[in-house]
């Protein structure tokens, strides 16, 4: 499993659970992603809700919009990647909610934490992302793991940037990279995340701060074993 930026499962998942550091890559090889578990999903889950928003928007994150067009493009690319990898949607046992809900949550997650990192002077270079890919069996292996969590290939590099950046931010806010310092940094990240609220358009379902996406007959239910929330 790839660690996403944050403590808790990938966006939409139960915010109290942290993803495991290992995941099976193509052919069953183990892909170990060496990012610390930093509080991202928890911040999103605590600040997100469903409600009226500007026309043409799938969500608002702070003062920024995620447009319906952006969401649709990410969903299309996500589905193409599934087909190319010969993965059926019902095989995505850890996917947060429906495909559209999972992709939307990841877009919101990236937007919220990119804003947090910008506000706190955290930067991540393209070279750092390339190095991360290189140390984890390559881009194809990492992107396929991210795909299983609802991250579209067109979002993968940005997702990794905020993930790497969130580790830096936790160290900065906590005063170091020790376990206790990182934990303190994670707590501060949660507090800062609450100042960048997320609102999802009701057209994509109902989002509950404590449970994530709730099942809906209108939008379909998550595959068995997925749960309603994303992580």
JSON list of C-alpha atoms in Angstrom, two decimals:
[
{"chain": "A", "resi": 1, "resn": "UNK", "atom": "CA", "xyz": [0.00, 0.00, 0.00]},
{"chain": "A", "resi": 2, "resn": "UNK", "atom": "CA", "xyz": [1.29, 3.44, -0.83]},
{"chain": "A", "resi": 3, "resn": "UNK", "atom": "CA", "xyz": [1.24, 5.92, 1.98]},
{"chain": "A", "resi": 4, "resn": "UNK", "atom": "CA", "xyz": [-0.72, 8.91, 1.02]},
{"chain": "A", "resi": 5, "resn": "UNK", "atom": "CA", "xyz": [-0.18, 12.30, 2.53]},
{"chain": "A", "resi": 6, "resn": "UNK", "atom": "CA", "xyz": [-1.80, 11.95, 5.85]},
{"chain": "A", "resi": 7, "resn": "UNK", "atom": "CA", "xyz": [-2.79, 9.88, 8.79]},
{"chain": "A", "resi": 8, "resn": "UNK", "atom": "CA", "xyz": [-5.80, 7.78, 8.01]},
{"chain": "A", "resi": 9, "resn": "UNK", "atom": "CA", "xyz": [-6.67, 5.71, 5.02]},
{"chain": "A", "resi": 10, "resn": "UNK", "atom": "CA", "xyz": [-6.69, 7.28, 1.58]},
{"chain": "A", "resi": 11, "resn": "UNK", "atom": "CA", "xyz": [-9.22, 10.04, 1.15]},
{"chain": "A", "resi": 12, "resn": "UNK", "atom": "CA", "xyz": [-12.62, 8.72, 1.95]},
{"chain": "A", "resi": 13, "resn": "UNK", "atom": "CA", "xyz": [-11.30, 6.00, 4.20]},
{"chain": "A", "resi": 14, "resn": "UNK", "atom": "CA", "xyz": [-11.76, 5.95, 7.92]},
{"chain": "A", "resi": 15, "resn": "UNK", "atom": "CA", "xyz": [-9.50, 8.74, 9.17]},
{"chain": "A", "resi": 16, "resn": "UNK", "atom": "CA", "xyz": [-8.19, 6.83, 12.17]},
{"chain": "A", "resi": 17, "resn": "UNK", "atom": "CA", "xyz": [-6.42, 4.15, 10.12]},
{"chain": "A", "resi": 18, "resn": "UNK", "atom": "CA", "xyz": [-2.93, 4.45, 8.65]},
{"chain": "A", "resi": 19, "resn": "UNK", "atom": "CA", "xyz": [-1.96, 2.64, 5.47]},
{"chain": "A", "resi": 20, "resn": "UNK", "atom": "CA", "xyz": [0.65, -0.10, 5.75]},
{"chain": "A", "resi": 21, "resn": "UNK", "atom": "CA", "xyz": [4.14, 0.71, 4.42]},
{"chain": "A", "resi": 22, "resn": "UNK", "atom": "CA", "xyz": [4.29, -2.23, 2.02]},
{"chain": "A", "resi": 23, "resn": "UNK", "atom": "CA", "xyz": [2.27, -3.06, -1.04]},
{"chain": "A", "resi": 24, "resn": "UNK", "atom": "CA", "xyz": [2.38, -5.71, -3.69]},
{"chain": "A", "resi": 25, "resn": "UNK", "atom": "CA", "xyz": [3.51, -4.38, -7.02]},
{"chain": "A", "resi": 26, "resn": "UNK", "atom": "CA", "xyz": [3.18, -6.00, -10.44]},
{"chain": "A", "resi": 27, "resn": "UNK", "atom": "CA", "xyz": [3.99, -9.69, -10.37]},
{"chain": "A", "resi": 28, "resn": "UNK", "atom": "CA", "xyz": [3.66, -9.77, -6.59]},
{"chain": "A", "resi": 29, "resn": "UNK", "atom": "CA", "xyz": [6.92, -7.94, -5.91]},
{"chain": "A", "resi": 30, "resn": "UNK", "atom": "CA", "xyz": [6.92, -5.88, -2.74]},
{"chain": "A", "resi": 31, "resn": "UNK", "atom": "CA", "xyz": [6.99, -2.13, -3.22]},
{"chain": "A", "resi": 32, "resn": "UNK", "atom": "CA", "xyz": [8.00, -0.33, -0.06]},
{"chain": "A", "resi": 33, "resn": "UNK", "atom": "CA", "xyz": [7.17, 3.35, -0.06]},
{"chain": "A", "resi": 34, "resn": "UNK", "atom": "CA", "xyz": [9.29, 5.13, 2.49]},
{"chain": "A", "resi": 35, "resn": "UNK", "atom": "CA", "xyz": [7.09, 8.07, 3.43]},
{"chain": "A", "resi": 36, "resn": "UNK", "atom": "CA", "xyz": [6.24, 8.75, 7.05]},
{"chain": "A", "resi": 37, "resn": "UNK", "atom": "CA", "xyz": [2.54, 8.63, 7.90]},
{"chain": "A", "resi": 38, "resn": "UNK", "atom": "CA", "xyz": [1.64, 12.30, 8.03]},
{"chain": "A", "resi": 39, "resn": "UNK", "atom": "CA", "xyz": [-1.78, 13.65, 8.94]},
{"chain": "A", "resi": 40, "resn": "UNK", "atom": "CA", "xyz": [-3.58, 14.43, 5.74]},
{"chain": "A", "resi": 41, "resn": "UNK", "atom": "CA", "xyz": [-6.74, 12.40, 5.44]},
{"chain": "A", "resi": 42, "resn": "UNK", "atom": "CA", "xyz": [-7.61, 13.16, 9.02]},
{"chain": "A", "resi": 43, "resn": "UNK", "atom": "CA", "xyz": [-7.52, 16.86, 8.25]},
{"chain": "A", "resi": 44, "resn": "UNK", "atom": "CA", "xyz": [-9.64, 16.36, 5.17]},
{"chain": "A", "resi": 45, "resn": "UNK", "atom": "CA", "xyz": [-12.19, 14.18, 6.94]},
{"chain": "A", "resi": 46, "resn": "UNK", "atom": "CA", "xyz": [-12.52, 16.63, 9.81]},
{"chain": "A", "resi": 47, "resn": "UNK", "atom": "CA", "xyz": [-13.08, 19.62, 7.54]},
{"chain": "A", "resi": 48, "resn": "UNK", "atom": "CA", "xyz": [-15.03, 18.15, 4.63]},
{"chain": "A", "resi": 49, "resn": "UNK", "atom": "CA", "xyz": [-18.77, 18.18, 4.08]},
{"chain": "A", "resi": 50, "resn": "UNK", "atom": "CA", "xyz": [-21.34, 18.18, 1.29]},
{"chain": "A", "resi": 51, "resn": "UNK", "atom": "CA", "xyz": [-23.23, 21.37, 0.48]},
{"chain": "A", "resi": 52, "resn": "UNK", "atom": "CA", "xyz": [-24.19, 23.95, -2.15]},
{"chain": "A", "resi": 53, "resn": "UNK", "atom": "CA", "xyz": [-21.23, 25.29, -4.13]},
{"chain": "A", "resi": 54, "resn": "UNK", "atom": "CA", "xyz": [-20.58, 27.35, -7.26]},
{"chain": "A", "resi": 55, "resn": "UNK", "atom": "CA", "xyz": [-22.01, 26.00, -10.51]},
{"chain": "A", "resi": 56, "resn": "UNK", "atom": "CA", "xyz": [-19.49, 23.97, -12.48]},
{"chain": "A", "resi": 57, "resn": "UNK", "atom": "CA", "xyz": [-17.62, 22.93, -9.35]},
{"chain": "A", "resi": 58, "resn": "UNK", "atom": "CA", "xyz": [-17.24, 19.40, -8.01]},
{"chain": "A", "resi": 59, "resn": "UNK", "atom": "CA", "xyz": [-15.72, 20.73, -4.79]},
{"chain": "A", "resi": 60, "resn": "UNK", "atom": "CA", "xyz": [-14.19, 23.78, -3.17]},
{"chain": "A", "resi": 61, "resn": "UNK", "atom": "CA", "xyz": [-11.02, 23.53, -1.10]},
{"chain": "A", "resi": 62, "resn": "UNK", "atom": "CA", "xyz": [-10.37, 26.71, 0.82]},
{"chain": "A", "resi": 63, "resn": "UNK", "atom": "CA", "xyz": [-10.73, 29.42, -1.83]},
{"chain": "A", "resi": 64, "resn": "UNK", "atom": "CA", "xyz": [-9.91, 27.09, -4.73]},
{"chain": "A", "resi": 65, "resn": "UNK", "atom": "CA", "xyz": [-12.26, 25.11, -6.96]},
{"chain": "A", "resi": 66, "resn": "UNK", "atom": "CA", "xyz": [-12.08, 21.60, -8.34]},
{"chain": "A", "resi": 67, "resn": "UNK", "atom": "CA", "xyz": [-14.10, 21.89, -11.51]},
{"chain": "A", "resi": 68, "resn": "UNK", "atom": "CA", "xyz": [-16.40, 19.21, -12.84]},
{"chain": "A", "resi": 69, "resn": "UNK", "atom": "CA", "xyz": [-14.26, 19.17, -16.00]},
{"chain": "A", "resi": 70, "resn": "UNK", "atom": "CA", "xyz": [-11.12, 18.43, -13.94]},
{"chain": "A", "resi": 71, "resn": "UNK", "atom": "CA", "xyz": [-12.89, 15.64, -12.08]},
{"chain": "A", "resi": 72, "resn": "UNK", "atom": "CA", "xyz": [-14.29, 14.15, -15.28]},
{"chain": "A", "resi": 73, "resn": "UNK", "atom": "CA", "xyz": [-10.83, 14.17, -16.90]},
{"chain": "A", "resi": 74, "resn": "UNK", "atom": "CA", "xyz": [-9.29, 12.43, -13.90]},
{"chain": "A", "resi": 75, "resn": "UNK", "atom": "CA", "xyz": [-12.07, 9.82, -13.80]},
{"chain": "A", "resi": 76, "resn": "UNK", "atom": "CA", "xyz": [-11.63, 9.14, -17.53]},
{"chain": "A", "resi": 77, "resn": "UNK", "atom": "CA", "xyz": [-7.87, 8.70, -17.18]},
{"chain": "A", "resi": 78, "resn": "UNK", "atom": "CA", "xyz": [-8.38, 6.55, -14.09]},
{"chain": "A", "resi": 79, "resn": "UNK", "atom": "CA", "xyz": [-10.73, 4.24, -15.98]},
{"chain": "A", "resi": 80, "resn": "UNK", "atom": "CA", "xyz": [-8.34, 4.04, -18.95]},
{"chain": "A", "resi": 81, "resn": "UNK", "atom": "CA", "xyz": [-5.53, 3.06, -16.59]},
{"chain": "A", "resi": 82, "resn": "UNK", "atom": "CA", "xyz": [-7.70, 0.35, -15.02]},
{"chain": "A", "resi": 83, "resn": "UNK", "atom": "CA", "xyz": [-8.44, -1.07, -18.45]},
{"chain": "A", "resi": 84, "resn": "UNK", "atom": "CA", "xyz": [-4.77, -0.97, -19.46]},
{"chain": "A", "resi": 85, "resn": "UNK", "atom": "CA", "xyz": [-3.82, -2.79, -16.26]},
{"chain": "A", "resi": 86, "resn": "UNK", "atom": "CA", "xyz": [-6.70, -5.25, -16.76]},
{"chain": "A", "resi": 87, "resn": "UNK", "atom": "CA", "xyz": [-8.13, -4.37, -13.35]},
{"chain": "A", "resi": 88, "resn": "UNK", "atom": "CA", "xyz": [-11.90, -4.49, -12.90]},
{"chain": "A", "resi": 89, "resn": "UNK", "atom": "CA", "xyz": [-13.37, -1.80, -10.59]},
{"chain": "A", "resi": 90, "resn": "UNK", "atom": "CA", "xyz": [-14.79, -4.50, -8.31]},
{"chain": "A", "resi": 91, "resn": "UNK", "atom": "CA", "xyz": [-11.24, -5.74, -7.73]},
{"chain": "A", "resi": 92, "resn": "UNK", "atom": "CA", "xyz": [-10.32, -2.48, -6.01]},
{"chain": "A", "resi": 93, "resn": "UNK", "atom": "CA", "xyz": [-11.09, -3.69, -2.52]},
{"chain": "A", "resi": 94, "resn": "UNK", "atom": "CA", "xyz": [-9.66, -0.59, -0.82]},
{"chain": "A", "resi": 95, "resn": "UNK", "atom": "CA", "xyz": [-11.15, 1.95, -3.17]},
{"chain": "A", "resi": 96, "resn": "UNK", "atom": "CA", "xyz": [-12.89, 4.74, -1.23]},
{"chain": "A", "resi": 97, "resn": "UNK", "atom": "CA", "xyz": [-16.52, 4.71, -2.29]},
{"chain": "A", "resi": 98, "resn": "UNK", "atom": "CA", "xyz": [-17.33, 4.72, -6.00]},
{"chain": "A", "resi": 99, "resn": "UNK", "atom": "CA", "xyz": [-14.67, 5.49, -8.60]},
{"chain": "A", "resi": 100, "resn": "UNK", "atom": "CA", "xyz": [-15.88, 9.07, -8.98]},
{"chain": "A", "resi": 101, "resn": "UNK", "atom": "CA", "xyz": [-16.03, 9.63, -5.20]},
{"chain": "A", "resi": 102, "resn": "UNK", "atom": "CA", "xyz": [-12.56, 8.15, -4.70]},
{"chain": "A", "resi": 103, "resn": "UNK", "atom": "CA", "xyz": [-11.02, 10.28, -7.44]},
{"chain": "A", "resi": 104, "resn": "UNK", "atom": "CA", "xyz": [-12.74, 13.42, -6.12]},
{"chain": "A", "resi": 105, "resn": "UNK", "atom": "CA", "xyz": [-11.45, 12.78, -2.61]},
{"chain": "A", "resi": 106, "resn": "UNK", "atom": "CA", "xyz": [-7.90, 12.42, -3.87]},
{"chain": "A", "resi": 107, "resn": "UNK", "atom": "CA", "xyz": [-8.18, 15.66, -5.83]},
{"chain": "A", "resi": 108, "resn": "UNK", "atom": "CA", "xyz": [-9.40, 17.42, -2.69]},
{"chain": "A", "resi": 109, "resn": "UNK", "atom": "CA", "xyz": [-6.67, 15.83, -0.61]},
{"chain": "A", "resi": 110, "resn": "UNK", "atom": "CA", "xyz": [-3.96, 17.10, -2.96]},
{"chain": "A", "resi": 111, "resn": "UNK", "atom": "CA", "xyz": [-5.47, 20.58, -3.17]},
{"chain": "A", "resi": 112, "resn": "UNK", "atom": "CA", "xyz": [-5.80, 20.96, 0.59]},
{"chain": "A", "resi": 113, "resn": "UNK", "atom": "CA", "xyz": [-2.28, 19.83, 1.37]},
{"chain": "A", "resi": 114, "resn": "UNK", "atom": "CA", "xyz": [-0.64, 21.68, -1.48]},
{"chain": "A", "resi": 115, "resn": "UNK", "atom": "CA", "xyz": [-2.15, 24.84, 0.00]},
{"chain": "A", "resi": 116, "resn": "UNK", "atom": "CA", "xyz": [-0.91, 23.93, 3.48]},
{"chain": "A", "resi": 117, "resn": "UNK", "atom": "CA", "xyz": [2.59, 23.36, 2.18]},
{"chain": "A", "resi": 118, "resn": "UNK", "atom": "CA", "xyz": [2.60, 26.58, 0.15]},
{"chain": "A", "resi": 119, "resn": "UNK", "atom": "CA", "xyz": [1.52, 28.54, 3.23]},
{"chain": "A", "resi": 120, "resn": "UNK", "atom": "CA", "xyz": [4.37, 27.05, 5.25]},
{"chain": "A", "resi": 121, "resn": "UNK", "atom": "CA", "xyz": [7.16, 27.42, 2.72]},
{"chain": "A", "resi": 122, "resn": "UNK", "atom": "CA", "xyz": [7.44, 23.73, 1.82]},
{"chain": "A", "resi": 123, "resn": "UNK", "atom": "CA", "xyz": [8.57, 22.87, -1.70]},
{"chain": "A", "resi": 124, "resn": "UNK", "atom": "CA", "xyz": [9.16, 19.56, -3.46]},
{"chain": "A", "resi": 125, "resn": "UNK", "atom": "CA", "xyz": [11.10, 19.38, -6.72]},
{"chain": "A", "resi": 126, "resn": "UNK", "atom": "CA", "xyz": [10.38, 17.21, -9.74]},
{"chain": "A", "resi": 127, "resn": "UNK", "atom": "CA", "xyz": [13.74, 15.59, -9.03]},
{"chain": "A", "resi": 128, "resn": "UNK", "atom": "CA", "xyz": [12.54, 14.46, -5.60]},
{"chain": "A", "resi": 129, "resn": "UNK", "atom": "CA", "xyz": [9.50, 12.83, -7.19]},
{"chain": "A", "resi": 130, "resn": "UNK", "atom": "CA", "xyz": [11.72, 11.13, -9.78]},
{"chain": "A", "resi": 131, "resn": "UNK", "atom": "CA", "xyz": [14.01, 9.88, -7.00]},
{"chain": "A", "resi": 132, "resn": "UNK", "atom": "CA", "xyz": [11.02, 8.51, -5.12]},
{"chain": "A", "resi": 133, "resn": "UNK", "atom": "CA", "xyz": [9.87, 6.61, -8.19]},
{"chain": "A", "resi": 134, "resn": "UNK", "atom": "CA", "xyz": [13.39, 5.28, -8.77]},
{"chain": "A", "resi": 135, "resn": "UNK", "atom": "CA", "xyz": [13.70, 3.98, -5.20]},
{"chain": "A", "resi": 136, "resn": "UNK", "atom": "CA", "xyz": [10.32, 2.25, -5.33]},
{"chain": "A", "resi": 137, "resn": "UNK", "atom": "CA", "xyz": [10.55, 0.03, -8.42]},
{"chain": "A", "resi": 138, "resn": "UNK", "atom": "CA", "xyz": [9.76, 2.78, -10.90]},
{"chain": "A", "resi": 139, "resn": "UNK", "atom": "CA", "xyz": [6.85, 4.94, -11.94]},
{"chain": "A", "resi": 140, "resn": "UNK", "atom": "CA", "xyz": [4.70, 2.14, -13.36]},
{"chain": "A", "resi": 141, "resn": "UNK", "atom": "CA", "xyz": [4.82, 0.16, -10.10]},
{"chain": "A", "resi": 142, "resn": "UNK", "atom": "CA", "xyz": [4.08, 3.17, -7.90]},
{"chain": "A", "resi": 143, "resn": "UNK", "atom": "CA", "xyz": [1.32, 4.53, -10.12]},
{"chain": "A", "resi": 144, "resn": "UNK", "atom": "CA", "xyz": [-0.42, 1.15, -10.17]},
{"chain": "A", "resi": 145, "resn": "UNK", "atom": "CA", "xyz": [-0.46, 1.08, -6.38]},
{"chain": "A", "resi": 146, "resn": "UNK", "atom": "CA", "xyz": [-1.81, 4.63, -6.28]},
{"chain": "A", "resi": 147, "resn": "UNK", "atom": "CA", "xyz": [-4.44, 3.61, -8.81]},
{"chain": "A", "resi": 148, "resn": "UNK", "atom": "CA", "xyz": [-5.79, 1.11, -6.32]},
{"chain": "A", "resi": 149, "resn": "UNK", "atom": "CA", "xyz": [-6.46, 4.04, -3.96]},
{"chain": "A", "resi": 150, "resn": "UNK", "atom": "CA", "xyz": [-8.26, 6.27, -6.42]},
{"chain": "A", "resi": 151, "resn": "UNK", "atom": "CA", "xyz": [-5.32, 8.34, -7.68]},
{"chain": "A", "resi": 152, "resn": "UNK", "atom": "CA", "xyz": [-5.58, 9.02, -11.41]},
{"chain": "A", "resi": 153, "resn": "UNK", "atom": "CA", "xyz": [-2.32, 8.77, -13.40]},
{"chain": "A", "resi": 154, "resn": "UNK", "atom": "CA", "xyz": [-2.63, 12.47, -14.24]},
{"chain": "A", "resi": 155, "resn": "UNK", "atom": "CA", "xyz": [-2.67, 13.26, -10.50]},
{"chain": "A", "resi": 156, "resn": "UNK", "atom": "CA", "xyz": [0.05, 10.83, -9.41]},
{"chain": "A", "resi": 157, "resn": "UNK", "atom": "CA", "xyz": [3.01, 13.23, -9.48]},
{"chain": "A", "resi": 158, "resn": "UNK", "atom": "CA", "xyz": [1.10, 15.94, -7.62]},
{"chain": "A", "resi": 159, "resn": "UNK", "atom": "CA", "xyz": [-0.07, 13.33, -5.09]},
{"chain": "A", "resi": 160, "resn": "UNK", "atom": "CA", "xyz": [3.51, 12.27, -4.48]},
{"chain": "A", "resi": 161, "resn": "UNK", "atom": "CA", "xyz": [4.63, 15.89, -4.19]},
{"chain": "A", "resi": 162, "resn": "UNK", "atom": "CA", "xyz": [2.17, 16.61, -1.39]},
{"chain": "A", "resi": 163, "resn": "UNK", "atom": "CA", "xyz": [3.01, 13.29, 0.24]},
{"chain": "A", "resi": 164, "resn": "UNK", "atom": "CA", "xyz": [6.72, 14.07, 0.29]},
{"chain": "A", "resi": 165, "resn": "UNK", "atom": "CA", "xyz": [5.92, 17.66, 1.26]},
{"chain": "A", "resi": 166, "resn": "UNK", "atom": "CA", "xyz": [3.71, 16.59, 4.14]},
{"chain": "A", "resi": 167, "resn": "UNK", "atom": "CA", "xyz": [6.61, 14.66, 5.62]},
{"chain": "A", "resi": 168, "resn": "UNK", "atom": "CA", "xyz": [8.75, 17.79, 5.39]},
{"chain": "A", "resi": 169, "resn": "UNK", "atom": "CA", "xyz": [5.96, 19.88, 6.90]},
{"chain": "A", "resi": 170, "resn": "UNK", "atom": "CA", "xyz": [5.53, 17.52, 9.85]},
{"chain": "A", "resi": 171, "resn": "UNK", "atom": "CA", "xyz": [9.26, 17.67, 10.54]},
{"chain": "A", "resi": 172, "resn": "UNK", "atom": "CA", "xyz": [9.25, 21.47, 10.31]},
{"chain": "A", "resi": 173, "resn": "UNK", "atom": "CA", "xyz": [6.24, 21.93, 12.58]},
{"chain": "A", "resi": 174, "resn": "UNK", "atom": "CA", "xyz": [7.36, 19.26, 15.03]},
{"chain": "A", "resi": 175, "resn": "UNK", "atom": "CA", "xyz": [10.96, 20.45, 15.23]},
{"chain": "A", "resi": 176, "resn": "UNK", "atom": "CA", "xyz": [12.65, 17.32, 13.91]},
{"chain": "A", "resi": 177, "resn": "UNK", "atom": "CA", "xyz": [12.28, 13.87, 12.39]},
{"chain": "A", "resi": 178, "resn": "UNK", "atom": "CA", "xyz": [12.12, 11.81, 15.59]},
{"chain": "A", "resi": 179, "resn": "UNK", "atom": "CA", "xyz": [8.97, 9.80, 16.25]},
{"chain": "A", "resi": 180, "resn": "UNK", "atom": "CA", "xyz": [7.63, 12.17, 18.91]},
{"chain": "A", "resi": 181, "resn": "UNK", "atom": "CA", "xyz": [8.53, 15.24, 16.88]},
{"chain": "A", "resi": 182, "resn": "UNK", "atom": "CA", "xyz": [6.80, 13.89, 13.79]},
{"chain": "A", "resi": 183, "resn": "UNK", "atom": "CA", "xyz": [3.73, 13.03, 15.86]},
{"chain": "A", "resi": 184, "resn": "UNK", "atom": "CA", "xyz": [3.66, 16.59, 17.19]},
{"chain": "A", "resi": 185, "resn": "UNK", "atom": "CA", "xyz": [4.03, 17.87, 13.65]},
{"chain": "A", "resi": 186, "resn": "UNK", "atom": "CA", "xyz": [1.14, 15.71, 12.51]},
{"chain": "A", "resi": 187, "resn": "UNK", "atom": "CA", "xyz": [-1.07, 17.18, 15.20]},
{"chain": "A", "resi": 188, "resn": "UNK", "atom": "CA", "xyz": [-0.21, 20.69, 14.07]},
{"chain": "A", "resi": 189, "resn": "UNK", "atom": "CA", "xyz": [-0.94, 19.72, 10.47]},
{"chain": "A", "resi": 190, "resn": "UNK", "atom": "CA", "xyz": [-4.42, 18.61, 11.52]},
{"chain": "A", "resi": 191, "resn": "UNK", "atom": "CA", "xyz": [-5.00, 21.94, 13.21]},
{"chain": "A", "resi": 192, "resn": "UNK", "atom": "CA", "xyz": [-3.85, 23.87, 10.15]},
{"chain": "A", "resi": 193, "resn": "UNK", "atom": "CA", "xyz": [-5.92, 21.69, 7.81]},
{"chain": "A", "resi": 194, "resn": "UNK", "atom": "CA", "xyz": [-9.07, 22.71, 9.65]},
{"chain": "A", "resi": 195, "resn": "UNK", "atom": "CA", "xyz": [-8.50, 26.23, 8.31]},
{"chain": "A", "resi": 196, "resn": "UNK", "atom": "CA", "xyz": [-8.79, 25.00, 4.71]},
{"chain": "A", "resi": 197, "resn": "UNK", "atom": "CA", "xyz": [-12.32, 23.54, 4.62]},
{"chain": "A", "resi": 198, "resn": "UNK", "atom": "CA", "xyz": [-13.50, 21.21, 1.87]},
{"chain": "A", "resi": 199, "resn": "UNK", "atom": "CA", "xyz": [-17.04, 21.23, 0.47]},
{"chain": "A", "resi": 200, "resn": "UNK", "atom": "CA", "xyz": [-18.21, 18.61, -2.03]},
{"chain": "A", "resi": 201, "resn": "UNK", "atom": "CA", "xyz": [-21.09, 19.10, -4.43]},
{"chain": "A", "resi": 202, "resn": "UNK", "atom": "CA", "xyz": [-24.09, 17.01, -3.28]},
{"chain": "A", "resi": 203, "resn": "UNK", "atom": "CA", "xyz": [-24.37, 15.61, -6.81]},
{"chain": "A", "resi": 204, "resn": "UNK", "atom": "CA", "xyz": [-21.53, 13.24, -5.94]},
{"chain": "A", "resi": 205, "resn": "UNK", "atom": "CA", "xyz": [-23.15, 11.89, -2.79]},
{"chain": "A", "resi": 206, "resn": "UNK", "atom": "CA", "xyz": [-23.25, 12.72, 0.89]},
{"chain": "A", "resi": 207, "resn": "UNK", "atom": "CA", "xyz": [-19.99, 13.11, 2.76]},
{"chain": "A", "resi": 208, "resn": "UNK", "atom": "CA", "xyz": [-19.97, 12.70, 6.53]},
{"chain": "A", "resi": 209, "resn": "UNK", "atom": "CA", "xyz": [-16.97, 14.10, 8.47]},
{"chain": "A", "resi": 210, "resn": "UNK", "atom": "CA", "xyz": [-16.66, 11.00, 10.66]},
{"chain": "A", "resi": 211, "resn": "UNK", "atom": "CA", "xyz": [-17.52, 8.29, 8.12]},
{"chain": "A", "resi": 212, "resn": "UNK", "atom": "CA", "xyz": [-16.54, 9.62, 4.71]},
{"chain": "A", "resi": 213, "resn": "UNK", "atom": "CA", "xyz": [-18.82, 8.90, 1.76]},
{"chain": "A", "resi": 214, "resn": "UNK", "atom": "CA", "xyz": [-22.14, 7.37, 2.68]},
{"chain": "A", "resi": 215, "resn": "UNK", "atom": "CA", "xyz": [-23.73, 4.76, 0.40]},
{"chain": "A", "resi": 216, "resn": "UNK", "atom": "CA", "xyz": [-26.32, 6.14, -2.00]},
{"chain": "A", "resi": 217, "resn": "UNK", "atom": "CA", "xyz": [-28.68, 4.36, -4.38]},
{"chain": "A", "resi": 218, "resn": "UNK", "atom": "CA", "xyz": [-28.36, 7.31, -6.74]},
{"chain": "A", "resi": 219, "resn": "UNK", "atom": "CA", "xyz": [-24.60, 7.05, -7.11]},
{"chain": "A", "resi": 220, "resn": "UNK", "atom": "CA", "xyz": [-24.18, 3.34, -6.52]},
{"chain": "A", "resi": 221, "resn": "UNK", "atom": "CA", "xyz": [-22.57, 1.62, -3.59]},
{"chain": "A", "resi": 222, "resn": "UNK", "atom": "CA", "xyz": [-18.93, 0.81, -3.10]},
{"chain": "A", "resi": 223, "resn": "UNK", "atom": "CA", "xyz": [-17.82, -2.71, -4.03]},
{"chain": "A", "resi": 224, "resn": "UNK", "atom": "CA", "xyz": [-18.00, -5.26, -1.23]},
{"chain": "A", "resi": 225, "resn": "UNK", "atom": "CA", "xyz": [-15.18, -4.75, 1.24]},
{"chain": "A", "resi": 226, "resn": "UNK", "atom": "CA", "xyz": [-14.55, -1.14, 0.23]},
{"chain": "A", "resi": 227, "resn": "UNK", "atom": "CA", "xyz": [-16.74, 0.59, 2.75]},
{"chain": "A", "resi": 228, "resn": "UNK", "atom": "CA", "xyz": [-18.38, 3.90, 2.01]},
{"chain": "A", "resi": 229, "resn": "UNK", "atom": "CA", "xyz": [-15.43, 6.08, 2.86]},
{"chain": "A", "resi": 230, "resn": "UNK", "atom": "CA", "xyz": [-12.16, 6.76, 1.21]},
{"chain": "A", "resi": 231, "resn": "UNK", "atom": "CA", "xyz": [-8.86, 6.92, 2.73]}
]
